[in-house]
CSV table of C-alpha atoms in Angstrom, one decimal:
chain,number,residue,atom,x,y,z
J,1,MET,CA,15.1,7.9,33.4
J,2,PHE,CA,13.1,5.3,35.5
J,3,ASP,CA,14.9,3.7,38.5
J,4,THR,CA,13.8,0.1,37.9
J,5,VAL,CA,13.3,-1.6,34.1
J,6,ILE,CA,10.7,-4.2,34.1
J,7,SER,CA,11.9,-7.4,32.3
J,8,GLY,CA,11.1,-11.3,32.4
J,9,PRO,CA,13.9,-12.4,34.5
J,10,GLN,CA,13.3,-9.8,37.1
J,11,LEU,CA,9.7,-10.5,37.5
J,12,ASP,CA,10.6,-14.3,38.3
J,13,GLY,CA,11.2,-13.7,42.0
J,14,TRP,CA,8.5,-11.2,42.9
J,15,ALA,CA,5.4,-11.5,44.4
J,16,PRO,CA,2.2,-10.6,42.3
J,17,SER,CA,1.7,-7.5,44.7
J,18,ASP,CA,5.2,-6.3,44.3
J,19,TRP,CA,4.7,-6.5,40.6
J,20,GLU,CA,1.5,-4.4,40.8
J,21,GLN,CA,2.8,-2.0,43.0
J,22,GLN,CA,5.9,-1.1,40.6
J,23,ILE,CA,3.3,-0.6,37.9
J,24,ARG,CA,1.2,1.6,39.9
J,25,ARG,CA,4.2,3.8,40.9
J,26,LEU,CA,5.5,4.1,37.4
J,27,THR,CA,2.0,4.6,36.3
J,28,ASP,CA,1.8,7.7,38.7
J,29,ARG,CA,5.2,9.1,37.8
J,30,VAL,CA,4.0,9.1,34.1
J,31,ARG,CA,0.8,11.0,34.9
J,32,GLU,CA,2.5,13.5,37.0
J,33,SER,CA,5.0,14.0,34.2
J,34,GLU,CA,2.0,14.5,31.8
J,35,GLU,CA,0.4,17.0,34.1
J,36,ARG,CA,3.6,19.1,34.2
J,37,ILE,CA,3.8,18.8,30.5
J,38,CYS,CA,0.3,20.4,30.3
J,39,LYS,CA,0.8,23.1,32.5
J,40,LEU,CA,4.0,24.0,30.4
J,41,ARG,CA,2.0,23.9,27.5
J,42,ALA,CA,-0.6,26.1,28.7
J,43,SER,CA,2.2,28.7,29.8
J,44,GLN,CA,3.8,28.4,26.1
J,45,ILE,CA,0.1,29.0,24.4
J,46,GLN,CA,-0.2,32.2,26.6
J,47,ASP,CA,3.2,33.4,25.4
J,48,LEU,CA,2.3,32.5,21.7
J,49,ARG,CA,-1.0,34.5,22.4
J,50,GLU,CA,1.2,37.6,23.0
J,51,LEU,CA,3.6,36.7,20.4
J,52,ALA,CA,0.9,36.7,17.7
J,53,GLU,CA,-0.4,40.1,18.8
J,54,LEU,CA,3.6,41.4,18.3
J,55,GLU,CA,3.5,39.8,14.9
J,56,ALA,CA,6.4,38.0,15.5
J,57,ASP,CA,6.1,35.7,12.2
J,58,LEU,CA,6.9,39.0,10.3
J,59,ALA,CA,9.7,40.1,12.5
J,60,THR,CA,11.2,36.9,11.7
J,61,GLY,CA,10.2,36.5,8.0
J,62,ALA,CA,8.1,33.4,9.0
J,63,ALA,CA,5.0,32.9,6.6
J,64,THR,CA,2.6,32.2,9.6
J,65,MET,CA,2.5,31.9,13.0
J,66,THR,CA,2.2,28.3,12.8
J,67,GLU,CA,5.4,28.3,10.5
J,68,TRP,CA,7.2,30.2,13.2
J,69,VAL,CA,6.0,27.9,16.1
J,70,ARG,CA,7.4,24.7,14.1
J,71,ALA,CA,11.0,26.7,13.5
J,72,ASN,CA,11.3,27.8,16.9
J,73,LEU,CA,9.7,24.5,19.0
J,74,ASP,CA,10.7,21.9,16.7
J,75,THR,CA,7.3,20.5,16.9
J,76,SER,CA,5.0,18.8,13.9
J,77,PRO,CA,2.8,20.8,11.5
J,78,GLN,CA,-0.3,19.3,13.5
J,79,THR,CA,1.1,20.1,17.1
J,80,ALA,CA,2.0,23.6,16.0
J,81,GLY,CA,-1.4,24.2,14.3
J,82,ARG,CA,-3.2,23.0,17.4
J,83,MET,CA,-1.6,25.2,19.6
J,84,MET,CA,-2.1,28.2,17.5
J,85,ARG,CA,-5.7,27.2,17.4
J,86,ILE,CA,-5.9,27.1,21.2
J,87,ALA,CA,-4.1,30.7,21.4
J,88,ARG,CA,-6.3,32.6,18.7
J,89,ALA,CA,-9.4,31.2,20.4
J,90,ASP,CA,-8.6,32.5,23.8
J,91,HIS,CA,-11.2,30.8,26.0
J,92,PRO,CA,-10.4,31.3,29.7
J,93,ASP,CA,-12.1,28.3,31.0
J,94,ILE,CA,-10.1,26.1,28.6
J,95,ASP,CA,-6.8,27.8,29.3
J,96,ASP,CA,-7.7,27.3,33.0
J,97,GLN,CA,-7.8,23.4,32.7
J,98,MET,CA,-4.9,23.5,30.7
J,99,SER,CA,-2.9,25.3,33.4
J,100,ALA,CA,-4.5,23.1,36.3
J,101,GLY,CA,-2.9,20.1,34.1
J,102,LYS,CA,-6.1,18.8,33.2
J,103,TYR,CA,-6.2,19.5,29.4
J,104,GLY,CA,-3.4,18.4,27.0
J,105,VAL,CA,-3.1,20.2,23.6
J,106,ASP,CA,-5.2,17.8,21.6
J,107,ARG,CA,-8.2,17.8,24.1
J,108,ALA,CA,-8.0,21.8,24.2
J,109,ASP,CA,-7.6,22.0,20.8
J,110,LEU,CA,-11.0,19.7,20.1
J,111,LEU,CA,-12.8,21.8,22.8
J,112,CYS,CA,-12.0,25.0,21.3
J,113,ARG,CA,-12.9,23.7,18.1
J,114,LEU,CA,-16.3,22.5,19.5
J,115,ARG,CA,-17.2,25.9,20.7
J,116,GLY,CA,-16.4,27.2,17.3
J,117,LEU,CA,-18.9,24.9,16.2
J,118,HIS,CA,-21.4,25.7,18.8
J,119,GLY,CA,-21.1,22.2,19.9
J,120,PRO,CA,-22.9,21.1,23.5
J,121,GLU,CA,-21.6,23.6,26.1
J,122,GLU,CA,-22.1,20.8,28.9
J,123,VAL,CA,-19.5,18.6,26.8
J,124,ILE,CA,-16.9,21.5,26.8
J,125,THR,CA,-17.4,22.5,30.5
J,126,ASP,CA,-16.6,19.1,31.6
J,127,SER,CA,-15.3,16.7,28.9
J,128,SER,CA,-13.8,14.2,31.5
J,129,GLU,CA,-16.1,11.6,30.5
J,130,TYR,CA,-15.3,11.9,26.9
J,131,SER,CA,-12.5,10.1,25.1
J,132,LEU,CA,-10.5,12.1,22.4
J,133,GLY,CA,-12.2,9.8,19.8
J,134,HIS,CA,-15.6,11.0,20.9
J,135,LEU,CA,-14.6,14.3,20.8
J,136,TYR,CA,-13.4,14.0,17.2
J,137,GLY,CA,-16.6,12.2,16.5
J,138,LEU,CA,-18.7,15.2,17.5
J,139,VAL,CA,-16.3,17.8,15.5
J,140,ASP,CA,-16.9,15.9,12.3
J,141,GLN,CA,-20.9,15.8,13.2
J,142,LEU,CA,-20.9,19.3,13.6
J,143,ARG,CA,-18.7,20.3,10.7
J,144,ARG,CA,-20.5,21.9,7.9
J,145,VAL,CA,-19.9,21.5,4.2
J,146,ASP,CA,-22.1,24.1,2.3
J,147,ARG,CA,-22.7,23.9,-1.7
J,148,ALA,CA,-20.0,26.4,-2.4
J,149,THR,CA,-17.4,23.8,-0.8
J,150,GLU,CA,-18.9,21.0,-2.3
J,151,ARG,CA,-18.9,22.9,-5.7
J,152,PHE,CA,-15.2,23.7,-5.1
J,153,THR,CA,-14.3,20.1,-4.4
J,154,ALA,CA,-16.1,18.5,-7.5
J,155,GLU,CA,-14.5,20.9,-9.8
J,156,ASN,CA,-11.2,20.4,-8.4
J,157,ARG,CA,-11.2,16.5,-8.5
J,158,TYR,CA,-8.2,15.0,-10.3
J,159,LEU,CA,-6.1,12.0,-10.8
J,160,VAL,CA,-2.4,12.2,-12.2
J,161,ILE,CA,-0.9,9.3,-13.9
J,162,GLN,CA,2.9,9.7,-14.6
J,163,PRO,CA,5.4,7.4,-15.9
J,164,SER,CA,8.6,7.4,-13.4
J,165,LEU,CA,11.9,9.1,-15.3
J,166,ASP,CA,13.4,5.5,-15.8
J,167,ASP,CA,9.9,4.0,-17.2
J,168,ALA,CA,10.2,1.5,-14.7
J,169,GLY,CA,6.9,2.3,-12.8
J,170,TYR,CA,3.9,4.7,-12.6
J,171,LYS,CA,3.1,7.5,-9.9
J,172,PHE,CA,-0.3,8.0,-9.1
J,173,TRP,CA,-1.7,10.9,-7.0
J,174,GLY,CA,-5.0,12.9,-6.9
J,175,PHE,CA,-8.0,14.5,-5.1
J,176,ALA,CA,-11.7,13.2,-5.0
J,177,PRO,CA,-14.6,14.6,-3.1
J,178,ALA,CA,-15.5,12.6,0.0
J,179,ALA,CA,-18.1,10.5,-1.4
J,180,ASP,CA,-16.3,9.4,-4.4
J,181,GLY,CA,-13.4,9.1,-2.3
J,182,GLN,CA,-14.9,6.6,0.1
J,183,VAL,CA,-16.5,4.4,-2.8
J,184,ILE,CA,-13.0,4.2,-4.0
J,185,GLU,CA,-11.2,3.3,-0.7
J,186,MET,CA,-14.3,0.7,-0.1
J,187,ALA,CA,-13.7,-0.7,-3.2
J,188,LEU,CA,-10.1,-1.2,-3.2
J,189,ASN,CA,-10.3,-2.5,0.4
J,190,ARG,CA,-12.9,-5.1,-0.6
J,191,ARG,CA,-11.2,-6.4,-3.5
J,192,ALA,CA,-7.7,-6.4,-1.5
J,193,GLY,CA,-9.6,-8.4,1.1
J,194,GLN,CA,-10.4,-10.9,-1.7
J,195,LEU,CA,-7.1,-11.5,-3.0
J,196,PRO,CA,-4.7,-14.0,-1.2
J,197,ALA,CA,-2.2,-12.6,1.6
J,198,LEU,CA,1.4,-12.8,0.7
J,199,PRO,CA,4.3,-12.3,3.8
J,200,HIS,CA,5.5,-8.9,4.6
J,201,GLN,CA,3.0,-7.0,2.3
J,202,GLY,CA,1.7,-3.8,3.4
J,203,GLN,CA,-1.7,-2.3,3.0
J,204,GLY,CA,-0.6,0.0,0.0
J,205,ALA,CA,0.7,-2.8,-1.9
J,206,ARG,CA,-2.6,-4.7,-1.6
J,207,ARG,CA,-4.3,-1.6,-2.7
J,208,VAL,CA,-2.2,-1.5,-6.0
J,209,ASP,CA,-2.7,-5.1,-6.4
J,210,ALA,CA,-6.5,-4.5,-6.0
J,211,LEU,CA,-6.6,-1.4,-8.3
J,212,VAL,CA,-5.0,-3.3,-11.2
J,213,SER,CA,-7.1,-6.2,-10.7
J,214,ILE,CA,-10.3,-4.0,-10.8
J,215,CYS,CA,-8.8,-2.3,-14.2
J,216,MET,CA,-8.3,-5.7,-15.4
J,217,ASP,CA,-12.0,-6.5,-15.0
J,218,SER,CA,-13.0,-3.6,-16.8
J,219,LEU,CA,-10.9,-4.5,-20.1
J,220,THR,CA,-12.3,-8.0,-20.1
J,221,ASP,CA,-15.2,-10.3,-19.8
J,222,ASN,CA,-16.5,-10.3,-16.1
J,223,ASN,CA,-16.9,-14.2,-16.0
J,224,HIS,CA,-13.7,-14.8,-13.7
J,225,THR,CA,-14.7,-18.4,-12.9
J,226,THR,CA,-13.5,-19.9,-16.4
J,227,SER,CA,-10.1,-19.2,-18.3
J,228,ASP,CA,-11.4,-15.8,-19.7
J,229,ARG,CA,-8.7,-13.4,-19.2
J,230,ALA,CA,-6.6,-10.4,-20.4
J,231,VAL,CA,-4.4,-11.6,-23.0
J,232,THR,CA,-1.3,-9.6,-23.4
J,233,VAL,CA,-0.6,-8.7,-27.1
J,234,ALA,CA,2.8,-7.0,-27.3
J,235,GLU,CA,5.8,-6.6,-29.7
J,236,VAL,CA,8.7,-6.6,-27.7
J,237,PHE,CA,12.1,-4.6,-29.3
J,238,VAL,CA,15.6,-6.5,-28.0
J,239,ASP,CA,18.8,-5.0,-28.4
J,240,ALA,CA,20.8,-7.9,-28.9
J,241,ARG,CA,23.9,-6.3,-27.5
J,242,LEU,CA,22.4,-4.9,-24.6
J,243,ALA,CA,20.3,-7.8,-23.7
J,244,ALA,CA,23.0,-10.5,-24.3
J,245,SER,CA,25.7,-8.4,-22.1
J,246,SER,CA,23.0,-7.9,-19.1
J,247,TYR,CA,21.3,-11.1,-19.5
J,248,GLY,CA,18.2,-9.6,-20.4
J,249,GLU,CA,18.0,-6.8,-17.9
J,250,ALA,CA,18.5,-4.1,-20.3
J,251,GLY,CA,17.9,-3.3,-23.9
J,252,SER,CA,14.3,-4.7,-24.1
J,253,LYS,CA,11.0,-2.5,-24.2
J,254,VAL,CA,7.6,-3.0,-25.7
J,255,SER,CA,6.3,-1.2,-28.8
J,256,SER,CA,4.2,1.2,-26.6
J,257,GLY,CA,7.7,2.7,-25.1
J,258,PRO,CA,8.1,1.3,-21.4
J,259,ARG,CA,11.1,-0.7,-20.8
J,260,VAL,CA,10.5,-4.3,-19.6
J,261,GLY,CA,12.8,-6.8,-17.7
J,262,PRO,CA,13.2,-10.3,-17.1
J,263,GLY,CA,10.3,-10.6,-15.0
J,264,ALA,CA,7.8,-8.9,-17.6
J,265,LEU,CA,9.3,-10.8,-20.6
J,266,SER,CA,8.6,-13.9,-18.5
J,267,GLU,CA,5.1,-13.1,-17.9
J,268,ILE,CA,4.4,-12.1,-21.4
J,269,LEU,CA,5.9,-15.5,-22.9
J,270,CYS,CA,3.8,-17.5,-20.0
J,271,GLY,CA,0.4,-16.6,-21.5
J,272,GLY,CA,0.6,-13.7,-24.1
J,273,LYS,CA,0.7,-13.2,-27.6
J,274,VAL,CA,4.1,-11.9,-28.6
J,275,ARG,CA,6.2,-10.8,-31.3
J,276,VAL,CA,9.9,-10.1,-30.5
J,277,ILE,CA,11.8,-8.3,-32.9
J,278,THR,CA,15.8,-8.4,-32.3
J,279,GLN,CA,17.6,-5.6,-33.2
J,280,GLY,CA,21.5,-5.3,-34.3
J,281,GLU,CA,23.7,-2.6,-33.5
J,282,ASP,CA,22.5,-0.2,-36.3
J,283,GLY,CA,19.0,-0.6,-34.9
J,284,ARG,CA,17.9,-2.7,-37.9
J,285,PRO,CA,15.9,-5.9,-37.1
J,286,ILE,CA,17.7,-9.0,-37.7
J,287,GLY,CA,15.1,-11.2,-36.3
J,288,VAL,CA,11.5,-11.2,-35.9
J,289,SER,CA,9.2,-14.1,-34.4
J,290,ASP,CA,5.8,-14.8,-35.6
J,291,MET,CA,2.8,-13.8,-33.1
J,292,GLY,CA,0.9,-16.6,-31.9
J,293,ASP,CA,-0.8,-17.9,-28.6
J,294,ALA,CA,1.7,-19.0,-26.1
J,295,ILE,CA,-0.6,-21.8,-25.0
J,296,PRO,CA,-3.0,-24.0,-27.3
J,297,PRO,CA,-6.6,-23.3,-26.2
J,298,ALA,CA,-7.0,-27.4,-25.9
J,299,VAL,CA,-3.9,-27.6,-23.4
J,300,ARG,CA,-5.3,-24.6,-21.6
J,301,SER,CA,-8.8,-26.0,-21.0
J,302,TYR,CA,-7.5,-29.3,-20.2
J,303,VAL,CA,-4.9,-27.9,-17.4
J,304,LEU,CA,-8.0,-26.1,-16.0
J,305,HIS,CA,-9.7,-28.9,-15.9
J,306,ARG,CA,-7.3,-31.0,-14.3
J,307,ASP,CA,-6.8,-28.6,-11.6
J,308,GLN,CA,-10.2,-28.5,-10.6
J,309,GLY,CA,-10.9,-25.0,-11.9
J,310,ARG,CA,-8.9,-23.5,-8.8
J,311,CYS,CA,-5.4,-22.0,-7.9
J,312,VAL,CA,-3.2,-24.8,-6.6
J,313,ILE,CA,-1.2,-22.8,-4.1
J,314,GLU,CA,-1.4,-24.2,-0.9
J,315,GLY,CA,-4.0,-22.6,1.1
J,316,CYS,CA,-5.4,-20.6,-1.7
J,317,ARG,CA,-9.0,-21.0,-2.8
J,318,SER,CA,-9.2,-18.3,-5.4
J,319,ARG,CA,-10.9,-18.8,-9.0
J,320,TYR,CA,-10.0,-15.1,-9.6
J,321,ARG,CA,-8.9,-15.1,-13.4
J,322,LEU,CA,-7.5,-18.3,-13.4
J,323,GLN,CA,-4.2,-18.7,-15.5
J,324,PRO,CA,-1.9,-21.4,-16.6
J,325,HIS,CA,1.8,-20.9,-15.5
J,326,HIS,CA,5.1,-22.9,-16.9
J,327,LEU,CA,6.8,-24.8,-14.2
J,328,VAL,CA,9.9,-24.6,-16.5
J,329,GLU,CA,9.8,-21.0,-18.0
J,330,ARG,CA,9.5,-20.3,-21.6
J,331,ARG,CA,12.5,-18.2,-21.5
J,332,VAL,CA,14.6,-21.0,-20.4
J,333,GLY,CA,13.4,-23.6,-23.1
J,334,GLY,CA,10.0,-24.7,-21.1
J,335,ASP,CA,7.3,-26.0,-23.5
J,336,HIS,CA,3.4,-26.3,-23.2
J,337,ASP,CA,3.3,-30.0,-22.3
J,338,PRO,CA,0.3,-30.2,-19.8
J,339,ASP,CA,2.8,-31.6,-17.0
J,340,ASN,CA,4.8,-28.4,-17.4
J,341,LEU,CA,1.9,-26.2,-16.5
J,342,THR,CA,0.2,-25.5,-13.6
J,343,THR,CA,-3.0,-23.4,-12.7
J,344,LEU,CA,-2.8,-20.1,-10.6
J,345,CYS,CA,-5.0,-17.2,-9.8
J,346,TRP,CA,-4.0,-14.1,-11.2
J,347,TYR,CA,-2.5,-12.8,-8.0
J,348,HIS,CA,-0.3,-15.6,-7.5
J,349,HIS,CA,0.5,-15.4,-11.2
J,350,HIS,CA,1.1,-12.1,-11.9
J,351,VAL,CA,2.1,-10.5,-8.3
J,352,ALA,CA,3.8,-13.5,-6.1
J,353,ILE,CA,5.7,-15.2,-9.3
J,354,HIS,CA,6.3,-12.5,-11.8
J,355,MET,CA,6.4,-9.5,-9.9
J,356,LEU,CA,8.0,-10.4,-6.4
J,357,GLY,CA,10.3,-13.1,-8.1
J,358,MET,CA,8.9,-15.9,-5.9
J,359,THR,CA,9.1,-19.5,-7.6
J,360,ILE,CA,7.1,-22.7,-7.0
J,361,ASP,CA,9.0,-25.5,-4.8
J,362,PRO,CA,9.4,-28.1,-7.4
J,363,ASP,CA,9.2,-30.8,-4.5
J,364,SER,CA,5.8,-29.6,-3.5
J,365,PRO,CA,2.9,-32.1,-4.8
J,366,PRO,CA,0.9,-31.0,-7.9
J,367,HIS,CA,-2.2,-30.2,-6.2
J,368,ARG,CA,-0.6,-28.6,-3.3
J,369,ARG,CA,2.0,-26.1,-4.9
J,370,ARG,CA,4.2,-24.3,-2.3
J,371,LEU,CA,6.0,-20.8,-2.9
J,372,ARG,CA,9.2,-19.7,-1.9
J,373,GLY,CA,10.9,-16.3,-1.9
J,374,TRP,CA,14.3,-14.9,-2.3
J,375,LEU,CA,14.4,-14.3,1.5
J,376,ASN,CA,15.2,-18.0,2.4
J,377,HIS,CA,16.2,-19.3,-0.9
J,378,ASP,CA,18.9,-18.4,-3.4
J,379,PRO,CA,17.8,-16.2,-6.2
J,380,PRO,CA,17.3,-17.9,-9.4
J,381,ASP,CA,20.1,-17.9,-12.2
J,382,PRO,CA,20.2,-14.6,-14.2
J,383,ALA,CA,17.9,-14.4,-17.4
J,384,PRO,CA,19.5,-16.0,-20.4
J,385,PRO,CA,20.5,-13.6,-23.4
J,386,SER,CA,17.9,-12.3,-25.6
J,387,GLN,CA,18.7,-14.9,-28.2
J,388,ARG,CA,17.3,-17.6,-26.1
J,389,ILE,CA,14.2,-15.6,-25.6
J,390,VAL,CA,13.4,-15.3,-29.2
J,391,SER,CA,14.5,-19.1,-29.7
J,392,ALA,CA,11.8,-19.9,-27.2
J,393,ILE,CA,9.4,-18.1,-29.1
J,394,LYS,CA,10.2,-19.5,-32.4
J,395,ALA,CA,10.0,-22.9,-31.4
J,396,PRO,CA,6.6,-24.1,-32.9
J,397,PRO,CA,4.0,-24.6,-30.1
J,398,ASN,CA,3.3,-28.0,-28.4
J,399,THR,CA,0.1,-29.0,-29.7
J,400,ARG,CA,0.4,-32.7,-28.3
J,401,SER,CA,-3.3,-33.8,-27.5
J,402,PRO,CA,-3.6,-34.1,-23.7
J,403,SER,CA,-3.4,-37.6,-22.2
């Protein structure tokens, strides 16, 4: 442990020279420790070379020497692989530099790989002027991809889309050739950069949102500056007993199979074409709603024009897939009156409100709406029983002419 811990209060009474000397002293100690580590790693690698000749992996039942290293040295797979590559390469000059404490495992591994790829010998002999990043770049440039590898990669491309066991979501994984993978990555990153940012949202979540928006584009008109959008057409089956006792969190699913909760039901009711079929205890339908457009086209056009054809969330300038949103939700009796509607981009409507459960601050101005999340505010009241959802759909649409 260090003798002195640097912190703000301790620095108040120090002169700049004292502070700089403390940094230099600790830096020297860190470098000396790293030099000792490099020397110890060099000794380990020499022993690993002899253990590999003795087939220590077979003697202990390990599948490979890399696995043996992981088990006995408690290292990551990457570190174990690098150490074994250096041991198998057996380049005395690189070993000597490690023994002198000049090369760490990462640099020695890269230099061994460069030599195997017939890289520039002057770089391998004296790599002190090259960063690890530069050496990684040289390895990438020299690594060959032959036609057989390309064909194997192309023939083994795949994408798996699997619903989770509880039907609450989907899992995605797969493999693509390098060029195609880069296209996918660039497209997702570009679209994610066009979507508004939400607090505490990681890159992975933004990529999922970007993928969904790109897929929405392929299913609907590409003219996103108007109100054209994907309209959800669904039949929702509601088990009256389960839905009533769970406040809408159980007992509801769409006809294609996946279960839906209060958030999904709210979004469907907000702008889609829906028929709700309520089932009794014996599974037979006891109530069926008419299927119709949730918002009359004239009202939808008026609200879009009133809000100047853009998302009204404060700080958002997006015009991507603008959608009307009910301030008082349909599932709790909200109607299609223009005063109860506001214009949101697809991202703030689908992701922020209906997926993440954020709400619009009722005290915010009509053309500068603010979002509030559950982190700083109490969660909304539980969703009402399914009977109220059905009654909201059965209610005649508000066709009052906008004023």
